Structures are given as structure tokens and as C-alpha cells.
Coordinates of C-alpha atoms in Angstrom, one line a residue:
X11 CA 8.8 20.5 -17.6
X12 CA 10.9 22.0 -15.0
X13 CA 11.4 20.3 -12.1
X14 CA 13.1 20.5 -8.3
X15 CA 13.5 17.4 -6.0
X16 CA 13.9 17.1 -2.3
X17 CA 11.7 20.6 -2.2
X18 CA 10.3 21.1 1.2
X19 CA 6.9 21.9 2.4
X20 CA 4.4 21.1 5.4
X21 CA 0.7 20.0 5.9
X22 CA -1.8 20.6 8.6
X23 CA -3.6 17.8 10.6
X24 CA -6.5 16.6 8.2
X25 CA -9.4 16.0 10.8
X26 CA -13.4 15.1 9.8
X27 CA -14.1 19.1 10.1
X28 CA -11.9 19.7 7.4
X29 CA -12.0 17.0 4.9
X30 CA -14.4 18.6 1.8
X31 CA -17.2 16.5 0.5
X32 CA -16.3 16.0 -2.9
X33 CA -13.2 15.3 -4.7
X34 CA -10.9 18.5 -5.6
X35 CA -11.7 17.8 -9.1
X36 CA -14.1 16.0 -11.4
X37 CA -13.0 12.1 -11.0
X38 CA -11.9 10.7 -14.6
X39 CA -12.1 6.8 -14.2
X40 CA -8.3 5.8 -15.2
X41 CA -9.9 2.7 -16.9
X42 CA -12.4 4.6 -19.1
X43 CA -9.8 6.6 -20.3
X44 CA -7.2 3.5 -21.3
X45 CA -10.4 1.8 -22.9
X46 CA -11.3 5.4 -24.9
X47 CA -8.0 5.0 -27.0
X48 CA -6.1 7.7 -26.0
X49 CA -3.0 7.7 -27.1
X50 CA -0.9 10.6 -25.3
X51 CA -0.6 10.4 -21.3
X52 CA -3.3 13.5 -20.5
X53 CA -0.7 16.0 -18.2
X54 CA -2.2 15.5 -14.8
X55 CA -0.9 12.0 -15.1
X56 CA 2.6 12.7 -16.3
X57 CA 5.8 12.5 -13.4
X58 CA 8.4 14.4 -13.2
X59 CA 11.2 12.5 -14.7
X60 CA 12.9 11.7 -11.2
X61 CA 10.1 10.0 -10.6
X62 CA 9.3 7.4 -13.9
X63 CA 9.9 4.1 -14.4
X64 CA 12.8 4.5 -16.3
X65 CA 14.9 1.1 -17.7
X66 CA 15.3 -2.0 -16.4
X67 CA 17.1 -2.8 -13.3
X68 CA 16.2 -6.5 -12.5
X69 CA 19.0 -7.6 -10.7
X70 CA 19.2 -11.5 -9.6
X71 CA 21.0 -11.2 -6.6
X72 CA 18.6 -8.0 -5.3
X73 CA 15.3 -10.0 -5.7
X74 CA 13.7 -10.2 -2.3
X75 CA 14.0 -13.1 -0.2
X76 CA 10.9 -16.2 -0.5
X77 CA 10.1 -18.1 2.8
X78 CA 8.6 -21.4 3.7
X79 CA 6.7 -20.8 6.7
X80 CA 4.8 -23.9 7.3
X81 CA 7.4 -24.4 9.4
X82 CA 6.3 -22.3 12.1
X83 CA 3.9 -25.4 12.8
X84 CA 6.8 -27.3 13.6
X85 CA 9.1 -27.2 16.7
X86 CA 12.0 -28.6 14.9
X87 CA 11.9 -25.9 11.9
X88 CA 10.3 -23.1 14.0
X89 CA 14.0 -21.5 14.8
X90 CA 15.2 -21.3 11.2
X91 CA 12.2 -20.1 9.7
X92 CA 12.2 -17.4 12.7
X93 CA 15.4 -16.7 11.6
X94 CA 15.0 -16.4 7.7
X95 CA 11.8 -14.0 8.9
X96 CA 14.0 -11.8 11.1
X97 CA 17.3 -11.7 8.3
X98 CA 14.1 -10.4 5.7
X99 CA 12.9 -7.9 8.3
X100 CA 16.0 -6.4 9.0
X101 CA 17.5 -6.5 5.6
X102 CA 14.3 -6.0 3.2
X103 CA 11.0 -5.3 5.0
X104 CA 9.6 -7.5 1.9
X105 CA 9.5 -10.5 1.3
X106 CA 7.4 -13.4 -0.2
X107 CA 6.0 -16.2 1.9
X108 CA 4.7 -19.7 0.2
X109 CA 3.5 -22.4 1.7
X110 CA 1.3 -20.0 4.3
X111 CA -2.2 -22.0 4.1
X112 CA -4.5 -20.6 2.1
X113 CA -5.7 -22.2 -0.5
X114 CA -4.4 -21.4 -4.4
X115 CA -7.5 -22.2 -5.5
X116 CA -8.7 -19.3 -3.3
X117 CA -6.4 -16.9 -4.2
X118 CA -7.0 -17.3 -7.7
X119 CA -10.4 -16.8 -7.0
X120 CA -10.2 -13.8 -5.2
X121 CA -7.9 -12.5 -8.2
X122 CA -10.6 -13.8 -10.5
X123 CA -13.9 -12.1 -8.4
X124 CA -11.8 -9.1 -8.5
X125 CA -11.3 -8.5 -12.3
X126 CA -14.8 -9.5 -12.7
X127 CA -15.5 -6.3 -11.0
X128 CA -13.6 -4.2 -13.3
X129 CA -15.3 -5.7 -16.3
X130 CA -18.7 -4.3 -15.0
X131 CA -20.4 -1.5 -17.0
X132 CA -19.6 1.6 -15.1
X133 CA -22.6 2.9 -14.4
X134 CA -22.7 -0.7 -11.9
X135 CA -19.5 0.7 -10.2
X136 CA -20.7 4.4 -10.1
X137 CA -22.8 2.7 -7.4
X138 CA -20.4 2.6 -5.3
X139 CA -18.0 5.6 -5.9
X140 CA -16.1 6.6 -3.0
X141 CA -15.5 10.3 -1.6
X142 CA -12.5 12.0 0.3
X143 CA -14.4 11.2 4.1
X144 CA -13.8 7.3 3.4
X145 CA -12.2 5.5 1.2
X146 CA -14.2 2.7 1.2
X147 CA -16.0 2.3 -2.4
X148 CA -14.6 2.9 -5.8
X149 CA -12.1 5.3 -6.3
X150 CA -9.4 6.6 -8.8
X151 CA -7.5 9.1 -6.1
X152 CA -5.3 9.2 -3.0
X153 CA -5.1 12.3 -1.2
X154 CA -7.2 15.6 -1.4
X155 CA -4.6 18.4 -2.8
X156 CA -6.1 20.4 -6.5
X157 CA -4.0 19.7 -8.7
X158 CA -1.7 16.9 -7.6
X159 CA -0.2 14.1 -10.1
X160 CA -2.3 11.2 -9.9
X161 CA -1.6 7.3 -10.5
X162 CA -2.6 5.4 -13.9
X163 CA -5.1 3.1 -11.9
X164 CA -8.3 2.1 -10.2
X165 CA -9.4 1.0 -6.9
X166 CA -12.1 -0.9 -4.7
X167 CA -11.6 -0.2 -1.5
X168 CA -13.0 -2.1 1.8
X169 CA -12.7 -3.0 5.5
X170 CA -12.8 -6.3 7.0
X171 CA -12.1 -5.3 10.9
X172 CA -13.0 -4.5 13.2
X173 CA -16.4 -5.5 12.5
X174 CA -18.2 -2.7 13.8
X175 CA -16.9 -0.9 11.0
X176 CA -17.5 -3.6 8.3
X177 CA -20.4 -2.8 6.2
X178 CA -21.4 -5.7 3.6
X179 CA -23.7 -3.7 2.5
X180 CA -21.0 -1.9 0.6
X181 CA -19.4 -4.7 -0.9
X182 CA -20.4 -4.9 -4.3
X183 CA -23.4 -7.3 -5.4
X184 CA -21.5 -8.1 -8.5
X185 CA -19.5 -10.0 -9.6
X186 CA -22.1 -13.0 -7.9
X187 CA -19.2 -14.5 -5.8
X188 CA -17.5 -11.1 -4.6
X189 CA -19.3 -11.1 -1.3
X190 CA -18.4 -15.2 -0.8
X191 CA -15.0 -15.5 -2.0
X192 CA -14.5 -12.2 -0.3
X193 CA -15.2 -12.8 3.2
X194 CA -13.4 -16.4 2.7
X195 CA -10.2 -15.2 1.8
X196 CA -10.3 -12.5 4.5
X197 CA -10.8 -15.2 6.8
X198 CA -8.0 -16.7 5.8
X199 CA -6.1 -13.6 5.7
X200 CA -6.7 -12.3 9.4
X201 CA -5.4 -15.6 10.8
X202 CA -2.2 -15.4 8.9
X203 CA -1.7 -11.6 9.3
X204 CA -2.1 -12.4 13.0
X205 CA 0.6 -15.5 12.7
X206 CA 2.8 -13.2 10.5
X207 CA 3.0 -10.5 13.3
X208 CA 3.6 -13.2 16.3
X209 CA 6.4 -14.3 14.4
X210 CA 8.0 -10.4 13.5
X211 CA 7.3 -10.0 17.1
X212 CA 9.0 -12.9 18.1
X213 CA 12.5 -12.0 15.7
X214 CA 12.5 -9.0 17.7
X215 CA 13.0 -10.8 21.5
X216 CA 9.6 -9.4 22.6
X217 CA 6.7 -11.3 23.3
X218 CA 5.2 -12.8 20.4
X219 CA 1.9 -10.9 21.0
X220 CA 3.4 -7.5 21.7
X221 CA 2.6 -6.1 17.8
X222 CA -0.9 -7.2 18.6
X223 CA -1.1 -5.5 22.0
X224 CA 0.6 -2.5 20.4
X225 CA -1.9 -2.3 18.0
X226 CA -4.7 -2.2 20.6
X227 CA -8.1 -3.9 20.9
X228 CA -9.6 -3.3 17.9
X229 CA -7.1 -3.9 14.7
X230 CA -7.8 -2.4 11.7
X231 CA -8.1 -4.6 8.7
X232 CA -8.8 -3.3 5.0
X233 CA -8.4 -4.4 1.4
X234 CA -7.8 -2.7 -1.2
X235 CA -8.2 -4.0 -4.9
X236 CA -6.0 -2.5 -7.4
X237 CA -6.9 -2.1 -10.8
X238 CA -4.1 -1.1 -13.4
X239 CA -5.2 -0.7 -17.0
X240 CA -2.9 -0.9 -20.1
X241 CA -1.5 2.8 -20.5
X242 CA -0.3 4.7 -23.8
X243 CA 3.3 5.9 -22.3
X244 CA 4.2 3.5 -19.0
X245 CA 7.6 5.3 -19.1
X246 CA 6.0 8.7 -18.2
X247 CA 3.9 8.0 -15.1
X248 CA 3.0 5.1 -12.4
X249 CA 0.4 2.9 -11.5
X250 CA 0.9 3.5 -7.8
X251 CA 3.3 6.5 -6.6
X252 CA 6.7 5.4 -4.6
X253 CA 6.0 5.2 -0.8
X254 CA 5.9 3.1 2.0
X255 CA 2.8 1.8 3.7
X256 CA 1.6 4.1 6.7
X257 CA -0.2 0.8 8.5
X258 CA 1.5 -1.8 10.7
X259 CA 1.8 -4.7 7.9
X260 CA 0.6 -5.5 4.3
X261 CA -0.1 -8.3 3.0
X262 CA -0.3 -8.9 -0.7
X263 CA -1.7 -10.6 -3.7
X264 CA -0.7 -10.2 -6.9
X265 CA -1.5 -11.3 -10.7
X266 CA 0.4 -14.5 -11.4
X267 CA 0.9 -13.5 -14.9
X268 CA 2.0 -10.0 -15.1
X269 CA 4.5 -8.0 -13.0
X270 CA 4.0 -4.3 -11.7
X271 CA 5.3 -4.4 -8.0
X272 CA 8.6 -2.9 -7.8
X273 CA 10.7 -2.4 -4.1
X274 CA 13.5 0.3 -3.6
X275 CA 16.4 -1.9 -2.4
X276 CA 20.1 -0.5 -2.0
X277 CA 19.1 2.6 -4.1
X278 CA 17.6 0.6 -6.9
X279 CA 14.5 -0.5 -8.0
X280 CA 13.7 -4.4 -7.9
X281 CA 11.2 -5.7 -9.6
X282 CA 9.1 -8.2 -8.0
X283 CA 8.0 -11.4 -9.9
X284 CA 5.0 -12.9 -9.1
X285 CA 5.3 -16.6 -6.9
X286 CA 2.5 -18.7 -8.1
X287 CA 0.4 -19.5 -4.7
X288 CA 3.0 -17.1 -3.3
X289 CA 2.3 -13.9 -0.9
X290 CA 3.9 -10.5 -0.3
X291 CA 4.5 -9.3 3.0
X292 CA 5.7 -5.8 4.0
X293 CA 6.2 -4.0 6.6
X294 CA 4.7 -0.9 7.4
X295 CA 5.5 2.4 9.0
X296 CA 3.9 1.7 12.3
X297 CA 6.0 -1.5 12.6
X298 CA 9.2 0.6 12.2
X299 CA 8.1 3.3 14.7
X300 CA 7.3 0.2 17.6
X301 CA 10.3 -1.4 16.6
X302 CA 12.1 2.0 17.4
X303 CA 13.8 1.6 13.8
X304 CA 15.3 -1.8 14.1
X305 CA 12.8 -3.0 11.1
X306 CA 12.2 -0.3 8.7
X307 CA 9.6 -0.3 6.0
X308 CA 10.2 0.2 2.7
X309 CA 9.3 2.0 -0.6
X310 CA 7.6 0.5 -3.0
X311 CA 5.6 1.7 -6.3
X312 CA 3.8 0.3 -8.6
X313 CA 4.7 0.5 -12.8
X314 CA 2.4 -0.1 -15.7
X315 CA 2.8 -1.1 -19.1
X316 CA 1.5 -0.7 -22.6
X317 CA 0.0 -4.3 -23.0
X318 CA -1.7 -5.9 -20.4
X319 CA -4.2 -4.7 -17.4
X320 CA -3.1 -6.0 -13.7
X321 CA -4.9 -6.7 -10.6
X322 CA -3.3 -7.2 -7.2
X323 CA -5.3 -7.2 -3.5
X324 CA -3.3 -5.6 -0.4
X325 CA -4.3 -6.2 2.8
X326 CA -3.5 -3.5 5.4
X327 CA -2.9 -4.7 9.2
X328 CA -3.2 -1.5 11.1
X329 CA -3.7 0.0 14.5
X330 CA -6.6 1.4 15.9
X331 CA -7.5 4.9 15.3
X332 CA -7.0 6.3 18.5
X333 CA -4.3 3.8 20.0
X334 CA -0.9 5.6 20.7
X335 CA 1.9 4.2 19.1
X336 CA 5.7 4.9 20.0
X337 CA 8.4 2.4 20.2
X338 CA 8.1 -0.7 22.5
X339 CA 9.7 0.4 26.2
X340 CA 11.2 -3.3 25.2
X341 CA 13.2 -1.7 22.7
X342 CA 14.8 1.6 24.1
X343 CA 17.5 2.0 26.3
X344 CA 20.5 4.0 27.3
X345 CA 22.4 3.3 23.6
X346 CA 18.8 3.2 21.8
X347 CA 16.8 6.0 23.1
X348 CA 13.1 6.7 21.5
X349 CA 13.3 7.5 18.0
X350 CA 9.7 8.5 17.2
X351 CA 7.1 10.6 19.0
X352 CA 4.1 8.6 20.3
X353 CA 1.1 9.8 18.2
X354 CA -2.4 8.2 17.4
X355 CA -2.6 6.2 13.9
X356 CA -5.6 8.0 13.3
X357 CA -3.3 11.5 13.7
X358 CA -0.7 9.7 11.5
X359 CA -3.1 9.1 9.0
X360 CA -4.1 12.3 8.3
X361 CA -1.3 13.2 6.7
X362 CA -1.7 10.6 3.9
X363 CA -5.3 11.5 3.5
X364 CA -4.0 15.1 2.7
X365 CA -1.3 14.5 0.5
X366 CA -1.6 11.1 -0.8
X367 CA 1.6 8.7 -1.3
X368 CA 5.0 10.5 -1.0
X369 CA 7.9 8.3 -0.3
X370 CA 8.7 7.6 3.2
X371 CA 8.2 11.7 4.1
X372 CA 6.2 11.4 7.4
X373 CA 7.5 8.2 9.1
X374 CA 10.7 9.8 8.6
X375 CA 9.5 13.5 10.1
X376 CA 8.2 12.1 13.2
X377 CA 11.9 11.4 14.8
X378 CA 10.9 13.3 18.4
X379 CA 9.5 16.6 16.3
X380 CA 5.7 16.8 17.0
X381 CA 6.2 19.7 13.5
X382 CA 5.8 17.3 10.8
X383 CA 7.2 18.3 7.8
X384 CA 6.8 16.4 4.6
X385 CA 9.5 15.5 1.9
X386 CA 8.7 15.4 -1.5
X387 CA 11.2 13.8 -3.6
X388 CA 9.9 15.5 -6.6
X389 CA 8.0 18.8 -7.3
X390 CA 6.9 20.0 -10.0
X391 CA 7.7 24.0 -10.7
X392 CA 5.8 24.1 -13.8
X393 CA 4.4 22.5 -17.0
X394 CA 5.0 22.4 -20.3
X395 CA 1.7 23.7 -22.9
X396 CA 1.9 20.7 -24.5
X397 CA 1.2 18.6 -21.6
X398 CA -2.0 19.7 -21.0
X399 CA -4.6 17.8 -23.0
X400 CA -7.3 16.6 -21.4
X401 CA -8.7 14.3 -18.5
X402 CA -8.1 12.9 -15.5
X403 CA -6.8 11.3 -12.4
X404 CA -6.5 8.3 -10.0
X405 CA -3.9 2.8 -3.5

């Protein structure tokens, strides 16, 4: 396989009119295929090797930082928590909160609904297979381009706000308690996205609601339920391509008992161990464009391995579609001018929708170019016969 990185190309706006209907090519369900036996990775799932998963670079002094933020209740710990937010922010963009109210029982329920999903027959999740005009539903793909390399994993996808959006209907009817423990937990999660977003505010010397004005009236909030099956040759591909989130925040759950989530940190990649009752929180592209690059967000991928399946539930804070975002007039002066050109999420989306996850290529194409040009980090020139077998494809 021959292979060029940092190759340069550019994308069109992806609006409704051009979106197809269908997929670019027949959807192979990622989980099917681990369950079938294989035992080669088919070719459309391979990476180039700049890409992979490649050794082990878990380094004790680079995991990211874990914060107790029941003190935010509490005037006398308020400040230091603040400042163990704001050090993370600037230093990380991730890092693991505990103690952040929700219940562990819940979590592990909403890990345990989830599963229970993937263990349906899948004729019961055909029901609710997704297409490239919305995500929401079941789906094994990111982005609409023939012939890209997909991810080694499975997806439910959903959205929670703003509620003239959410459609219950949608949500599946099995597992019994996905619709209950579902709407609980996103309960749960709206108040503390909205608590973790006064506080990133606050680090920053703005008002502690300015992300949420920024974000406008409505906020977008959606889920997305990752499914990551046990795969022949983990070294060859990835459960969920590098790249950081396009939204405003994420916040995550993970598996308690296996690892996957990995974060680029000072050119390395960390892995991330799971917190019992712990949370991930990262920050997203539309946080580093507000914060005119003071907080940046941060790449992020998720590997697989030859054992064990994984689940994990992210939670994407966003703006709404047709809000403007640029950097907060709070945060540009005379020796910090605007970084990024104001643009719609909705137009920044589009981008994603088009090419799926690559890196950090369009947050970092948007400094005052209205062009934008995408990055990708690794291109592949051509294939090798042998890699092309059979099957097919995938946050």
C-alpha cells in the first residue's frame, strides 16, 4: 500500500439538495461481520499505516487530569475546582470528572440498555437503519465519499434537544428499558452539560452563561451509542478515526471494563482508562473558535482489539444550526485579533457530513479564510490486490 500524508484537497458545502438518499455503498453491519468469523481485515477497513494503532504508549505522567467537581456546590472549594477546570482546558481539552451527580447505578444502566441493543437480532435493528440526510437511527458510516476507509464499529444515533427535533418514536422499543433509562440519564446529562459549560465559561473571565448564549436559543443535544466489536487485526484499522469533535462539548461514557479511548497529547497517543462512576469531558471545535483559541479541542480516536466488544455513549453539546459562531468580542483585542471566521454550525457541519472524521482539518482551515480546505493526514494513493477481499464499512 502506497501511501502520502499531509496530501491536500477541498470539499464543497454539503446542503439538503445535495445530500444522496442512500449510502454510497451497500452498508455491511461491522458487527455481523466480527460475528461471521472473518479472519482477515476486508480492505475497505484497513489504514494507512500512519494512521494505526501501533504499540503502546501509555505514559503515567501524560494521563489526562480527573476532577472533583462537587465542589462547584460549594463557595469555599468553588475557586480551586474552577481552577483545576481551567489548568485541564488550557492544557488538555479532556479530562475526567467524578463526583458530578449522576447516579452510578444509572450509568451502568444506560451502559447496560445499550449493549442490550446490540445483542438484538438484526433484522430488530434494520428497523431503524439510518441514511446520509440524518443520522439519527442505526448506522455503520460517517461521511458520504465512495470509497472512503471506514471505522471497525457500530452506531445508534439520537437527539435529545431541542425537543422539537426529538422524536421518541425513533428510539428503539427494545431493549424494554431503552426508552426509560434513556430519557433519565439525558436528564441528568443536560443539567450537567449546562453546569460544565458555566464553569468553562467562567475559567475564561466571561460570564458564566456566555457559552450558552453563544450557543443560541435552542442547543443541540445528541447521543450517540458506540458499538465496537472484537476485530481479527486491531493493529490495522480503528474503531473510530482520529479527529476532534466539530460540536461545542462532549460528554462521555465509557465501558468500565475495557479501554478504547485514546487522546493525542504532546504528539503521543494516551490511552484513556476508564474511572468507575467517572465521566469524559472534551472540548469541542466550536468551544475553541468562541474562545478565539485560548481552549483548543483535541484529537481523539478510538482503537479496538481482538478480544472483547466495547460500548461507550457521547453526548454532543452543540450550537444551533443556524446560530453564528465567531470568537467572543470578550476575547479579541488589539494583541488577540479574531482568529476564526464567523460561520453557522449548521455550515460547519457540512463539512463532516461530507467527509467524515479527519483530524482537526476544518477547525483548523477556518482561521479568517471563508475557502475551506481540508487536511488529510493520510491518503491513500493506491491498494495492494491482496487487500481486497470482501465486505464492508462503518461516530
Amino acid at each position: 500500500m502506497a501511501v502520502a500524508c499531509a496530501s491536500m484537497t477541498s470539499h464543497a458545502i454539503v446542503t439538503q439538495a445535495n445530500v444522496p438518499l442512500e449510502w454510497p455503498e451497500p452498508i455491511q453491519r461491522v458487527q455481523l461481520l466480527a460475528e461471521s468469523g472473518v479472519s482477515e481485515l476486508p480492505a475497505q477497513y484497513v489504514r494507512p499505516e500512519c494512521e494505526r494503532a501501533v504499540g503502546s504508549e501509555d505514559l503515567e505522567e501524560l494521563q489526562i487530569p480527573l476532577i472533583d467537581i462537587s465542589g462547584l456546590d460549594d463557595e469555599k472549594q468553588r475557586k480551586m475546582v474552577l481552577a483545576e477546570i481551567g489548568h485541564a482546558c488550557e492544557e488538555c481539552g479532556f479530562f475526567q470528572v467524578i463526583n458530578h451527580g449522576i447516579p452510578v447505578s444509572l450509568l451502568r444502566k444506560t451502559i447496560l440498555v445499550a449493549r442490550q441493543f446490540f445483542d438484538l437480532p438484526l433484522e430488530e435493528k434494520q428497523a431503524y437503519a439510518n441514511n446520509p440526510l440524518t443520522y439519527e437511527g442505526y448506522g455503520s458510516r460517517l461521511g458520504i465519499e465512495k470509497g472512503a476507509i471506514l471505522d471497525w464499529g457500530d452506531y445508534f444515533f439520537f437527539h435529545i434537544l431541542p425537543t422539537s427535533i426529538r422524536d421518541p418514536s425513533k428510539w428503539p422499543t427494545k431493549p424494554t428499558f431503552w426508552r426509560e433509562t434513556m430519557d433519565e440519564y439525558s436528564q441528568h446529562l443536560a443539567k450537567l452539560g449546562y453546569k460544565m459549560l458555566d464553569a468553562i465559561s467562567t475559567t475564561l473571565e466571561v460570564s458564566p452563561d456566555a457559552f450558552q448564549e453563544s450557543f443560541g436559543d435552542h442547543i443541540n443535544l445528541a447521543f450517540r451509542v458506540n458499538f465496537y466489536p472484537p476485530c481479527p487485526q486491531p493493529d490495522l484499522t480503528l474503531g473510530l478515526a482520529a479527529h476532534s469533535d466539530p460540536g461545542g462539548l462532549t460528554i462521555l461514557l465509557q465501558d468500565e471494563h475495557v479501554s478504547g479511548l485514546q487522546v493525542r497529547r504532546h504528539g503521543k497517543w494516551v490511552p484513556v482508562k476508564p474511572t468507575p462512576g467517572g465521566l469524559i469531558v472534551n472540548l469541542g471545535d466550536q468551544i475553541q473558535i468562541m474562545s478565539n483559541g485560548i481552549y483548543k479541542s483535541v484529537e481523539h480516536r478510538a482503537v479496538v482489539n481482538r478480544d472483547q466488544d466495547r460500548v461507550s455513549i457521547a453526548a454532543f453539546f452543540s450550537p444551533s444550526n443556524e446560530k453564528e459562531v465567531g470568537p467572543m468580542k470578550e476575547l479579541v483585542s488589539a494583541s488577540r485579533p479574531a482568529r476564526y471566521t464567523p460561520m453557522t454550525f449548521k455550515e460547519y457541519r457540512s463539512f463532516i457530513r461530507r467527509s467524515g472524521t479527519q483530524g482537526k482539518h476544518v477547525v483548523d482551515s477556518v482561521t479568517s479564510n471563508a475557502n475551506i480546505k481540508t487536511r488529510r493526514q493520510c491518503s491513500s494513493l493506491s491498494r495492494a490486490p491482496s487487500l481486497s477481499l470482501s465486505l464492508q464499512q462503518q461516530s
